[in-house]
Coordinates of C-alpha atoms in Angstrom, one line a residue:
X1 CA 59.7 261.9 285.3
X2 CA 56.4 261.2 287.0
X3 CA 55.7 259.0 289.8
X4 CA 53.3 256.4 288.4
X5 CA 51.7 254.1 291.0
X6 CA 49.9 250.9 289.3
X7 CA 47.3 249.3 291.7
X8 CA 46.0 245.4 290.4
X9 CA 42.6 244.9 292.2
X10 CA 42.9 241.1 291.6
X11 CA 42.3 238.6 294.7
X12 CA 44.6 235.9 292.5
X13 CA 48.3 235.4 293.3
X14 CA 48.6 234.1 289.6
X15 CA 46.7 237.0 288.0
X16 CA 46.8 237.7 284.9
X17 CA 45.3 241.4 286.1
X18 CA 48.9 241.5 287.3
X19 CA 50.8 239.9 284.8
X20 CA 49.3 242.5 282.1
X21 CA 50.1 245.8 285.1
X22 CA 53.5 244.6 285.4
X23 CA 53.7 244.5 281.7
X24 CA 52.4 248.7 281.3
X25 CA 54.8 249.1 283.7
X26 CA 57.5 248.3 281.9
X27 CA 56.5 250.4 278.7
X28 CA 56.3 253.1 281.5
X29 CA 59.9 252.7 282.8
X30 CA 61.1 252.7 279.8
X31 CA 59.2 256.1 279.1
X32 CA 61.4 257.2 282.1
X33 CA 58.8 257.4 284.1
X34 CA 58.6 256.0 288.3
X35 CA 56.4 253.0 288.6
X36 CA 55.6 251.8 291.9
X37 CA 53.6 247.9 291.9
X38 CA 51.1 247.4 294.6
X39 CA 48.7 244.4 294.7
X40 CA 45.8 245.7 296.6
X41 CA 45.4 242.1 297.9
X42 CA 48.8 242.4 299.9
X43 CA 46.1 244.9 303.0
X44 CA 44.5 242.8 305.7
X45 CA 41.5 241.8 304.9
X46 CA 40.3 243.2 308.2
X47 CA 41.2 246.7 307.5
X48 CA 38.9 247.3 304.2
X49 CA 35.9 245.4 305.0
X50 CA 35.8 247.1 308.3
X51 CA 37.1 250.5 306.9
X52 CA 39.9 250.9 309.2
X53 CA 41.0 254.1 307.7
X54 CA 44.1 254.7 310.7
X55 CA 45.2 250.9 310.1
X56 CA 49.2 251.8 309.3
X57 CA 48.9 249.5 305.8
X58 CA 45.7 251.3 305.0
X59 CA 47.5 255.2 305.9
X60 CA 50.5 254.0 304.1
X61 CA 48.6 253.0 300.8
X62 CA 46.5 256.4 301.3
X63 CA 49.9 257.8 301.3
X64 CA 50.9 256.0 298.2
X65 CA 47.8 257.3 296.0
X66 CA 48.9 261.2 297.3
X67 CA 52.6 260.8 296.6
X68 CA 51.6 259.5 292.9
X69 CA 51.2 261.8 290.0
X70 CA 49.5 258.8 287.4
X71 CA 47.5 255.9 288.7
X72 CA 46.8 252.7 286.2
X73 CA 44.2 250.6 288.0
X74 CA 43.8 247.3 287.4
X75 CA 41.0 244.7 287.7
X76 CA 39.7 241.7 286.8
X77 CA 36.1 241.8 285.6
X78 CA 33.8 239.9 287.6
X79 CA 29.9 240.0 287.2
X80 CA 29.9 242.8 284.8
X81 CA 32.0 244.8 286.8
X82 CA 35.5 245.8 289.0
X83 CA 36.5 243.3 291.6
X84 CA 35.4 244.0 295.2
X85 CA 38.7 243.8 296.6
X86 CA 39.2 246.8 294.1
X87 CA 36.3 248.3 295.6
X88 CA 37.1 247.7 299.1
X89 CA 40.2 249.1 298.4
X90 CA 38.8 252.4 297.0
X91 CA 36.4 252.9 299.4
X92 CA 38.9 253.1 302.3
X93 CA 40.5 256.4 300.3
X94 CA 39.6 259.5 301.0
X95 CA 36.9 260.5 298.3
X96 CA 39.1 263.1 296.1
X97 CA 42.3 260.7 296.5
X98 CA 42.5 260.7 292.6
X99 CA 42.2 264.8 292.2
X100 CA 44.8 265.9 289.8
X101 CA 46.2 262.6 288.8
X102 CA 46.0 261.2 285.1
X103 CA 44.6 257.6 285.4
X104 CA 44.3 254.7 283.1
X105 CA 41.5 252.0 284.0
X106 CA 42.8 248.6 282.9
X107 CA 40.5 245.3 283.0
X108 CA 40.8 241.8 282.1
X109 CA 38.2 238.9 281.9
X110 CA 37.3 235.8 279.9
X111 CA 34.6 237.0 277.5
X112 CA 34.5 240.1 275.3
X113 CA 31.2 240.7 276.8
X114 CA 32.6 242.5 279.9
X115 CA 34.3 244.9 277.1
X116 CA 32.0 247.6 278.6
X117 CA 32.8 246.9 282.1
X118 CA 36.3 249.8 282.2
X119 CA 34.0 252.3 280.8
X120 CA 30.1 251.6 282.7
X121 CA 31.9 250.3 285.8
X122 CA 35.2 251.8 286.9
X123 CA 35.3 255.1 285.2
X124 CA 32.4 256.6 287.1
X125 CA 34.0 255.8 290.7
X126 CA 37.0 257.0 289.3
X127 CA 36.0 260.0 287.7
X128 CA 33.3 260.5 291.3
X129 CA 37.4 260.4 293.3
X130 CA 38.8 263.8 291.5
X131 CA 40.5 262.3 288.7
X132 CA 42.4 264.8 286.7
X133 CA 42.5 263.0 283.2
X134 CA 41.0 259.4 282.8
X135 CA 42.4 258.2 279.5
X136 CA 41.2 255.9 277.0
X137 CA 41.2 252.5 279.3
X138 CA 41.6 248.8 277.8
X139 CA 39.9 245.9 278.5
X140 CA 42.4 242.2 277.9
X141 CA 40.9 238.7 277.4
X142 CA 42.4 236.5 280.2
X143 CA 43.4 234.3 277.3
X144 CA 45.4 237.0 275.4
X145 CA 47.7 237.2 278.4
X146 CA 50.4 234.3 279.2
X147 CA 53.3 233.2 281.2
X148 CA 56.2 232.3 280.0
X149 CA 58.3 230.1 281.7
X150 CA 60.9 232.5 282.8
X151 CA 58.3 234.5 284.5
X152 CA 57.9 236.9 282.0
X153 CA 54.7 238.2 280.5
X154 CA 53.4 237.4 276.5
X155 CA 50.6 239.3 275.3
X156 CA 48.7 238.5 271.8
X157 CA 50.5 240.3 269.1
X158 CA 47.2 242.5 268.3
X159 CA 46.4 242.8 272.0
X160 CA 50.2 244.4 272.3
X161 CA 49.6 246.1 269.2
X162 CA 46.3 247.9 270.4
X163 CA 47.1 248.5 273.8
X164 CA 50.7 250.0 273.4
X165 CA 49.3 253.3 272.0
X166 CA 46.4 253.7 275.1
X167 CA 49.4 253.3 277.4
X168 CA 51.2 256.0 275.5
X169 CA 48.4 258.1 275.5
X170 CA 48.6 257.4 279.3
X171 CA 52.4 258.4 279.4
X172 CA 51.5 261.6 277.9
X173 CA 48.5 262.4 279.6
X174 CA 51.2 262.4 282.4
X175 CA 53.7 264.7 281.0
X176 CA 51.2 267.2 280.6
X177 CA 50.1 267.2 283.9
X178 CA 53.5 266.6 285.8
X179 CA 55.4 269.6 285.8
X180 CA 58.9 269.2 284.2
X181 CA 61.8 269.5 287.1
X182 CA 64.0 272.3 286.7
X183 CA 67.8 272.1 287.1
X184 CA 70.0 275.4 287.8
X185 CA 73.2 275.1 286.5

C-alpha cells in the first residue's frame, strides 16, 4: 500500500478541482492504497507569498510531500495555466521534493482550450522537482463535474469512463515504485 498524498491547488472552497481529487481518491482507496487530502488553500497566505519556509504549516506540508510515495496534483486552469496558489505552494518546497514519487497532474477549467495547460504548464515544474514517474495526466471541464445533494461527487459518464484508466495507470505507476512490505511469519 502506498501513501498517496493528493494536493488541490484551487483558491475556491466549492471547487470542483476538489470535488474531482476527492473523487481519484476514492478509486485510490479502494485500490488499497493511503490517500491523504490537503487543500493547499488551508497555509497562511503569509507564509507562501513571503516564502516562509520554517513557518510550522509550511515544514509540516514539506513534511507531507517527503512522507508520500505518489502525489496527484490538482489545479484549476487559469490563464492558460496552474493556479498561483498552486504555484506558491510549490515554490515554498524544496526543489527535488517530488524525486522518486509517481505523480499524476490533474486540471479542470471551463473551456477545452486549456486541454494543453496539464502537459505545457504543470508537467515541466513537476518534472524540474525530481519526479520519479509523471503519468498520463487529465484535464476535466468544470461542467463535467457536479454536486450532488448529499455531498457526493457526479462526473459525466465519458469523463469517468476516460479518466478511470489514467488513474489506474497512476495506481500502478505506484506499485512499481513502492516497494511491497514484507511480513515474516
Amino acid at each position: 500500500m502506498a501513501v498517496v498524498l493528493s494536493v488541490s491547488g484551487s483558491p475556491s472552497a466549492t471547487s470542483r478541482t476538489t470535488r474531482l481529487l476527492r473523487h481519484v481518491d476514492a478509486r485510490l482507496a479502494d485500490r488499497g492504497h493511503h490517500v491523504v487530502p490537503f487543500e493547499a488553500r488551508s497555509l497562511p497566505a503569509h507564509a507562501l507569498l513571503s516564502g516562509d519556509f520554517d513557518h510550522p504549516e509550511i515544514v509540516a506540508v514539506t513534511e507531507l510531500f517527503a512522507r508520500a510515495d505518489g502525489v496527484v496534483i490538482g489545479t484549476p486552469v487559469y490563464k492558460a495555466a496552474y493556479s498561483g496558489l498552486l504555484k506558491a505552494l510549490l515554490d515554498v518546497l524544496p526543489q527535488y521534493a517530488l524525486t522518486g514519487k509517481a505523480v499524476l497532474p490533474l486540471a479542470t477549467g471551463g473551456s477545452p482550450a486549456h486541454v494543453l495547460a496539464v502537459d505545457y504548464a504543470l508537467r515541466p515544474v513537476l518534472s524540474s522537482m525530481g519526479a520519479g514517474h509523471i503519468t498520463q495526466g487529465w484535464f476535466v471541464l468544470d461542467r463535467h463535474v457536479t454536486a450532488r445533494e448529499d455531498g457526493t461527487t457526479l462526473l459525466e459518464r465519458e469523463t469517468e469512463t476516460l479518466l478511470a484508466p489514467v488513474v489506474d495507470g497512476f495506481a500502478t505507476a505506484l506499485e512499481r515504485l513502492s516497494p511491497p512490505v514484507l511480513t515474516t511469519c
